[in-house]
């Protein structure tokens, strides 16, 4: 009779740990953005963010590799790829990516949407963050390659898969610069760019 509670305990503990991690990550991001607004990005230190979030600097770096990543890393990518996994198998890779993008946008709360807008705007006007974006773009190409390969039954290192992932990221970069910090405009530009890409880039 006691087996069931014992079996459930590790699951409950794991769930508690994950919730605690999510709260800590959210606190770091929330206080970082507050400090950026109050005193500017460049004037804000990791130590100040960690102190405001009531964590040590070493804990900060366990959650966020660099100060720039506080701006660049959010839950949007994961929401996008989670939505991609449930798109109908008959959709082409790009059509599935487009549908998943809008599903991810629709799932954002008003607070999450506000944070995403602020991230885009900070990325546009902060040179250090824009420089860090190059590394993030390489990471995103890898994530897209993995997600597309799983849908297509291909290897993520396949040249065709890598080329498609690189093209999608290229569309995203173009859409990002053209949006001038407006999140909704970025989404529209990105969707239109993917539509053109799927159509073979007709001119």
mmCIF file of N, CA and C in Angstrom, residues 70-156:
data_model
loop_
_atom_site.group_PDB
_atom_site.id
_atom_site.type_symbol
_atom_site.label_atom_id
_atom_site.label_comp_id
_atom_site.label_asym_id
_atom_site.label_seq_id
_atom_site.Cartn_x
_atom_site.Cartn_y
_atom_site.Cartn_z
ATOM 1 N N UNK A 70 20.638 37.576 -20.539
ATOM 2 C CA UNK A 70 19.404 37.934 -19.832
ATOM 3 C C UNK A 70 18.408 38.535 -20.819
ATOM 4 N N UNK A 71 18.918 39.282 -21.769
ATOM 5 C CA UNK A 71 18.068 39.909 -22.781
ATOM 6 C C UNK A 71 17.683 38.912 -23.863
ATOM 7 N N UNK A 72 18.645 38.103 -24.295
ATOM 8 C CA UNK A 72 18.442 37.283 -25.486
ATOM 9 C C UNK A 72 17.740 35.963 -25.211
ATOM 10 N N UNK A 73 17.920 35.398 -24.027
ATOM 11 C CA UNK A 73 17.356 34.088 -23.754
ATOM 12 C C UNK A 73 16.019 34.228 -23.036
ATOM 13 N N UNK A 74 14.987 33.714 -23.684
ATOM 14 C CA UNK A 74 13.668 33.688 -23.048
ATOM 15 C C UNK A 74 13.015 32.354 -23.388
ATOM 16 N N UNK A 75 11.726 32.238 -23.098
ATOM 17 C CA UNK A 75 11.039 30.972 -23.322
ATOM 18 C C UNK A 75 10.406 30.890 -24.704
ATOM 19 N N UNK A 76 10.589 31.930 -25.523
ATOM 20 C CA UNK A 76 9.917 31.960 -26.813
ATOM 21 C C UNK A 76 10.407 30.852 -27.748
ATOM 22 N N UNK A 77 11.725 30.639 -27.777
ATOM 23 C CA UNK A 77 12.255 29.590 -28.645
ATOM 24 C C UNK A 77 11.679 28.232 -28.289
ATOM 25 N N UNK A 78 11.675 27.924 -26.978
ATOM 26 C CA UNK A 78 11.174 26.624 -26.562
ATOM 27 C C UNK A 78 9.686 26.482 -26.854
ATOM 28 N N UNK A 79 8.937 27.557 -26.673
ATOM 29 C CA UNK A 79 7.509 27.511 -27.005
ATOM 30 C C UNK A 79 7.324 27.256 -28.490
ATOM 31 N N UNK A 80 8.182 27.876 -29.312
ATOM 32 C CA UNK A 80 8.118 27.694 -30.765
ATOM 33 C C UNK A 80 8.383 26.237 -31.134
ATOM 34 N N UNK A 81 9.445 25.658 -30.571
ATOM 35 C CA UNK A 81 9.795 24.287 -30.927
ATOM 36 C C UNK A 81 8.815 23.274 -30.333
ATOM 37 N N UNK A 82 8.263 23.565 -29.173
ATOM 38 C CA UNK A 82 7.214 22.694 -28.627
ATOM 39 C C UNK A 82 5.991 22.701 -29.538
ATOM 40 N N UNK A 83 5.627 23.888 -30.035
ATOM 41 C CA UNK A 83 4.481 23.984 -30.943
ATOM 42 C C UNK A 83 4.772 23.288 -32.263
ATOM 43 N N UNK A 84 6.021 23.322 -32.691
ATOM 44 C CA UNK A 84 6.395 22.667 -33.946
ATOM 45 C C UNK A 84 6.177 21.156 -33.876
ATOM 46 N N UNK A 85 6.437 20.580 -32.708
ATOM 47 C CA UNK A 85 6.327 19.127 -32.558
ATOM 48 C C UNK A 85 4.913 18.608 -32.799
ATOM 49 N N UNK A 86 3.915 19.451 -32.585
ATOM 50 C CA UNK A 86 2.527 18.986 -32.705
ATOM 51 C C UNK A 86 1.866 19.445 -34.001
ATOM 52 N N UNK A 87 2.638 20.033 -34.908
ATOM 53 C CA UNK A 87 2.057 20.416 -36.199
ATOM 54 C C UNK A 87 1.801 19.169 -37.037
ATOM 55 N N UNK A 88 0.759 19.190 -37.876
ATOM 56 C CA UNK A 88 0.434 18.009 -38.703
ATOM 57 C C UNK A 88 1.621 17.570 -39.551
ATOM 58 N N UNK A 89 1.773 16.255 -39.681
ATOM 59 C CA UNK A 89 2.914 15.709 -40.418
ATOM 60 C C UNK A 89 2.900 16.111 -41.888
ATOM 61 N N UNK A 90 1.724 16.389 -42.428
ATOM 62 C CA UNK A 90 1.631 16.726 -43.840
ATOM 63 C C UNK A 90 2.137 18.108 -44.189
ATOM 64 N N UNK A 91 2.345 18.957 -43.208
ATOM 65 C CA UNK A 91 2.838 20.309 -43.495
ATOM 66 C C UNK A 91 4.309 20.264 -43.903
ATOM 67 N N UNK A 92 4.694 21.136 -44.825
ATOM 68 C CA UNK A 92 6.106 21.264 -45.167
ATOM 69 C C UNK A 92 6.846 21.837 -43.966
ATOM 70 N N UNK A 93 8.180 21.678 -43.918
ATOM 71 C CA UNK A 93 8.916 22.214 -42.767
ATOM 72 C C UNK A 93 8.667 23.705 -42.530
ATOM 73 N N UNK A 94 8.663 24.494 -43.594
ATOM 74 C CA UNK A 94 8.491 25.934 -43.411
ATOM 75 C C UNK A 94 7.067 26.268 -43.001
ATOM 76 N N UNK A 95 6.088 25.597 -43.591
ATOM 77 C CA UNK A 95 4.691 25.832 -43.193
ATOM 78 C C UNK A 95 4.501 25.476 -41.722
ATOM 79 N N UNK A 96 5.133 24.397 -41.283
ATOM 80 C CA UNK A 96 5.027 23.999 -39.875
ATOM 81 C C UNK A 96 5.696 25.024 -38.974
ATOM 82 N N UNK A 97 6.844 25.559 -39.396
ATOM 83 C CA UNK A 97 7.525 26.586 -38.610
ATOM 84 C C UNK A 97 6.674 27.846 -38.502
ATOM 85 N N UNK A 98 6.008 28.221 -39.597
ATOM 86 C CA UNK A 98 5.151 29.416 -39.569
ATOM 87 C C UNK A 98 3.980 29.217 -38.616
ATOM 88 N N UNK A 99 3.324 28.065 -38.715
ATOM 89 C CA UNK A 99 2.177 27.793 -37.848
ATOM 90 C C UNK A 99 2.601 27.739 -36.387
ATOM 91 N N UNK A 100 3.744 27.127 -36.137
ATOM 92 C CA UNK A 100 4.233 27.021 -34.760
ATOM 93 C C UNK A 100 4.572 28.396 -34.189
ATOM 94 N N UNK A 101 5.101 29.273 -35.034
ATOM 95 C CA UNK A 101 5.439 30.616 -34.557
ATOM 96 C C UNK A 101 4.196 31.330 -34.042
ATOM 97 N N UNK A 102 3.106 31.273 -34.809
ATOM 98 C CA UNK A 102 1.885 31.964 -34.393
ATOM 99 C C UNK A 102 1.262 31.304 -33.165
ATOM 100 N N UNK A 103 1.398 29.982 -33.062
ATOM 101 C CA UNK A 103 0.921 29.290 -31.857
ATOM 102 C C UNK A 103 1.695 29.763 -30.631
ATOM 103 N N UNK A 104 3.020 29.903 -30.790
ATOM 104 C CA UNK A 104 3.852 30.372 -29.672
ATOM 105 C C UNK A 104 3.480 31.793 -29.275
ATOM 106 N N UNK A 105 3.275 32.660 -30.261
ATOM 107 C CA UNK A 105 2.866 34.034 -29.963
ATOM 108 C C UNK A 105 1.531 34.050 -29.217
ATOM 109 N N UNK A 106 0.595 33.245 -29.686
ATOM 110 C CA UNK A 106 -0.741 33.233 -29.078
ATOM 111 C C UNK A 106 -0.707 32.745 -27.638
ATOM 112 N N UNK A 107 0.308 31.938 -27.302
ATOM 113 C CA UNK A 107 0.392 31.395 -25.954
ATOM 114 C C UNK A 107 1.052 32.314 -24.948
ATOM 115 N N UNK A 108 1.561 33.471 -25.398
ATOM 116 C CA UNK A 108 2.215 34.396 -24.483
ATOM 117 C C UNK A 108 1.188 35.175 -23.663
ATOM 118 N N UNK A 109 1.429 35.290 -22.374
ATOM 119 C CA UNK A 109 0.589 36.143 -21.541
ATOM 120 C C UNK A 109 0.927 37.600 -21.836
ATOM 121 N N UNK A 110 0.137 38.519 -21.306
ATOM 122 C CA UNK A 110 0.406 39.940 -21.529
ATOM 123 C C UNK A 110 1.757 40.340 -20.937
ATOM 124 N N UNK A 111 2.098 39.780 -19.765
ATOM 125 C CA UNK A 111 3.397 40.089 -19.163
ATOM 126 C C UNK A 111 4.539 39.531 -20.006
ATOM 127 N N UNK A 112 4.372 38.307 -20.491
ATOM 128 C CA UNK A 112 5.405 37.698 -21.330
ATOM 129 C C UNK A 112 5.571 38.465 -22.637
ATOM 130 N N UNK A 113 4.456 38.943 -23.190
ATOM 131 C CA UNK A 113 4.523 39.732 -24.420
ATOM 132 C C UNK A 113 5.268 41.047 -24.153
ATOM 133 N N UNK A 114 4.994 41.672 -23.023
ATOM 134 C CA UNK A 114 5.678 42.915 -22.675
ATOM 135 C C UNK A 114 7.177 42.678 -22.511
ATOM 136 N N UNK A 115 7.544 41.561 -21.863
ATOM 137 C CA UNK A 115 8.958 41.233 -21.695
ATOM 138 C C UNK A 115 9.625 40.966 -23.040
ATOM 139 N N UNK A 116 8.902 40.288 -23.930
ATOM 140 C CA UNK A 116 9.458 39.999 -25.250
ATOM 141 C C UNK A 116 9.677 41.286 -26.038
ATOM 142 N N UNK A 117 8.727 42.213 -25.940
ATOM 143 C CA UNK A 117 8.898 43.505 -26.621
ATOM 144 C C UNK A 117 10.136 44.230 -26.087
ATOM 145 N N UNK A 118 10.283 44.210 -24.763
ATOM 146 C CA UNK A 118 11.422 44.906 -24.162
ATOM 147 C C UNK A 118 12.738 44.248 -24.584
ATOM 148 N N UNK A 119 12.742 42.919 -24.710
ATOM 149 C CA UNK A 119 13.939 42.216 -25.158
ATOM 150 C C UNK A 119 14.331 42.651 -26.567
ATOM 151 N N UNK A 120 13.335 42.719 -27.447
ATOM 152 C CA UNK A 120 13.609 43.112 -28.832
ATOM 153 C C UNK A 120 14.166 44.526 -28.875
ATOM 154 N N UNK A 121 13.570 45.433 -28.101
ATOM 155 C CA UNK A 121 14.016 46.829 -28.114
ATOM 156 C C UNK A 121 15.428 46.971 -27.542
ATOM 157 N N UNK A 122 15.715 46.250 -26.443
ATOM 158 C CA UNK A 122 17.062 46.294 -25.875
ATOM 159 C C UNK A 122 18.082 45.717 -26.847
ATOM 160 N N UNK A 123 17.693 44.652 -27.534
ATOM 161 C CA UNK A 123 18.590 44.040 -28.510
ATOM 162 C C UNK A 123 18.939 45.004 -29.628
ATOM 163 N N UNK A 124 17.980 45.821 -30.017
ATOM 164 C CA UNK A 124 18.203 46.756 -31.116
ATOM 165 C C UNK A 124 19.154 47.878 -30.722
ATOM 166 N N UNK A 125 19.064 48.364 -29.481
ATOM 167 C CA UNK A 125 19.793 49.578 -29.125
ATOM 168 C C UNK A 125 21.037 49.353 -28.268
ATOM 169 N N UNK A 126 21.345 48.089 -27.933
ATOM 170 C CA UNK A 126 22.481 47.803 -27.062
ATOM 171 C C UNK A 126 23.565 47.064 -27.844
ATOM 172 N N UNK A 127 24.677 47.717 -28.159
ATOM 173 C CA UNK A 127 25.723 47.089 -28.985
ATOM 174 C C UNK A 127 26.219 45.748 -28.446
ATOM 175 N N UNK A 128 26.415 45.646 -27.132
ATOM 176 C CA UNK A 128 26.937 44.398 -26.561
ATOM 177 C C UNK A 128 25.974 43.242 -26.778
ATOM 178 N N UNK A 129 24.679 43.524 -26.691
ATOM 179 C CA UNK A 129 23.676 42.477 -26.893
ATOM 180 C C UNK A 129 23.628 42.081 -28.369
ATOM 181 N N UNK A 130 23.726 43.070 -29.231
ATOM 182 C CA UNK A 130 23.697 42.770 -30.662
ATOM 183 C C UNK A 130 24.895 41.914 -31.058
ATOM 184 N N UNK A 131 26.057 42.163 -30.464
ATOM 185 C CA UNK A 131 27.238 41.349 -30.751
ATOM 186 C C UNK A 131 27.045 39.908 -30.267
ATOM 187 N N UNK A 132 26.450 39.766 -29.098
ATOM 188 C CA UNK A 132 26.207 38.428 -28.542
ATOM 189 C C UNK A 132 25.209 37.651 -29.394
ATOM 190 N N UNK A 133 24.381 38.362 -30.133
ATOM 191 C CA UNK A 133 23.367 37.701 -30.956
ATOM 192 C C UNK A 133 23.975 36.765 -31.988
ATOM 193 N N UNK A 134 25.186 37.040 -32.449
ATOM 194 C CA UNK A 134 25.820 36.168 -33.443
ATOM 195 C C UNK A 134 25.965 34.748 -32.909
ATOM 196 N N UNK A 135 26.383 34.627 -31.647
ATOM 197 C CA UNK A 135 26.499 33.306 -31.041
ATOM 198 C C UNK A 135 25.131 32.665 -30.857
ATOM 199 N N UNK A 136 24.141 33.480 -30.493
ATOM 200 C CA UNK A 136 22.798 32.954 -30.317
ATOM 201 C C UNK A 136 22.211 32.473 -31.641
ATOM 202 N N UNK A 137 22.551 33.157 -32.734
ATOM 203 C CA UNK A 137 22.058 32.742 -34.047
ATOM 204 C C UNK A 137 22.592 31.360 -34.412
ATOM 205 N N UNK A 138 23.861 31.113 -34.104
ATOM 206 C CA UNK A 138 24.433 29.795 -34.372
ATOM 207 C C UNK A 138 23.714 28.720 -33.559
ATOM 208 N N UNK A 139 23.408 29.057 -32.300
ATOM 209 C CA UNK A 139 22.669 28.104 -31.452
ATOM 210 C C UNK A 139 21.284 27.840 -32.018
ATOM 211 N N UNK A 140 20.630 28.901 -32.503
ATOM 212 C CA UNK A 140 19.280 28.755 -33.048
ATOM 213 C C UNK A 140 19.282 27.915 -34.314
ATOM 214 N N UNK A 141 20.290 28.075 -35.149
ATOM 215 C CA UNK A 141 20.400 27.227 -36.348
ATOM 216 C C UNK A 141 20.459 25.756 -35.932
ATOM 217 N N UNK A 142 21.217 25.482 -34.878
ATOM 218 C CA UNK A 142 21.298 24.105 -34.386
ATOM 219 C C UNK A 142 19.964 23.585 -33.887
ATOM 220 N N UNK A 143 19.229 24.426 -33.162
ATOM 221 C CA UNK A 143 17.921 24.012 -32.654
ATOM 222 C C UNK A 143 16.930 23.763 -33.788
ATOM 223 N N UNK A 144 16.918 24.662 -34.776
ATOM 224 C CA UNK A 144 16.011 24.485 -35.913
ATOM 225 C C UNK A 144 16.391 23.235 -36.697
ATOM 226 N N UNK A 145 17.685 23.013 -36.901
ATOM 227 C CA UNK A 145 18.134 21.812 -37.616
ATOM 228 C C UNK A 145 17.643 20.553 -36.917
ATOM 229 N N UNK A 146 17.756 20.523 -35.592
ATOM 230 C CA UNK A 146 17.309 19.362 -34.831
ATOM 231 C C UNK A 146 15.811 19.159 -34.974
ATOM 232 N N UNK A 147 15.050 20.247 -34.844
ATOM 233 C CA UNK A 147 13.589 20.145 -34.906
ATOM 234 C C UNK A 147 13.116 19.725 -36.300
ATOM 235 N N UNK A 148 13.701 20.311 -37.333
ATOM 236 C CA UNK A 148 13.312 19.974 -38.707
ATOM 237 C C UNK A 148 13.724 18.547 -39.041
ATOM 238 N N UNK A 149 14.912 18.136 -38.604
ATOM 239 C CA UNK A 149 15.387 16.781 -38.873
ATOM 240 C C UNK A 149 14.469 15.739 -38.244
ATOM 241 N N UNK A 150 13.986 16.009 -37.037
ATOM 242 C CA UNK A 150 13.077 15.070 -36.372
ATOM 243 C C UNK A 150 11.791 14.900 -37.173
ATOM 244 N N UNK A 151 11.264 16.005 -37.705
ATOM 245 C CA UNK A 151 10.027 15.930 -38.493
ATOM 246 C C UNK A 151 10.246 15.200 -39.815
ATOM 247 N N UNK A 152 11.412 15.421 -40.419
ATOM 248 C CA UNK A 152 11.659 14.875 -41.750
ATOM 249 C C UNK A 152 12.325 13.502 -41.726
ATOM 250 N N UNK A 153 12.708 13.027 -40.553
ATOM 251 C CA UNK A 153 13.408 11.757 -40.477
ATOM 252 C C UNK A 153 14.795 11.830 -41.081
ATOM 253 N N UNK A 154 15.452 12.981 -40.938
ATOM 254 C CA UNK A 154 16.782 13.190 -41.480
ATOM 255 C C UNK A 154 17.772 13.422 -40.348
ATOM 256 N N UNK A 155 19.041 13.436 -40.697
ATOM 257 C CA UNK A 155 20.087 13.738 -39.728
ATOM 258 C C UNK A 155 20.229 15.257 -39.601
ATOM 259 N N UNK A 156 20.360 15.793 -38.389
ATOM 260 C CA UNK A 156 20.499 17.245 -38.228
ATOM 261 C C UNK A 156 21.700 17.833 -38.970
#
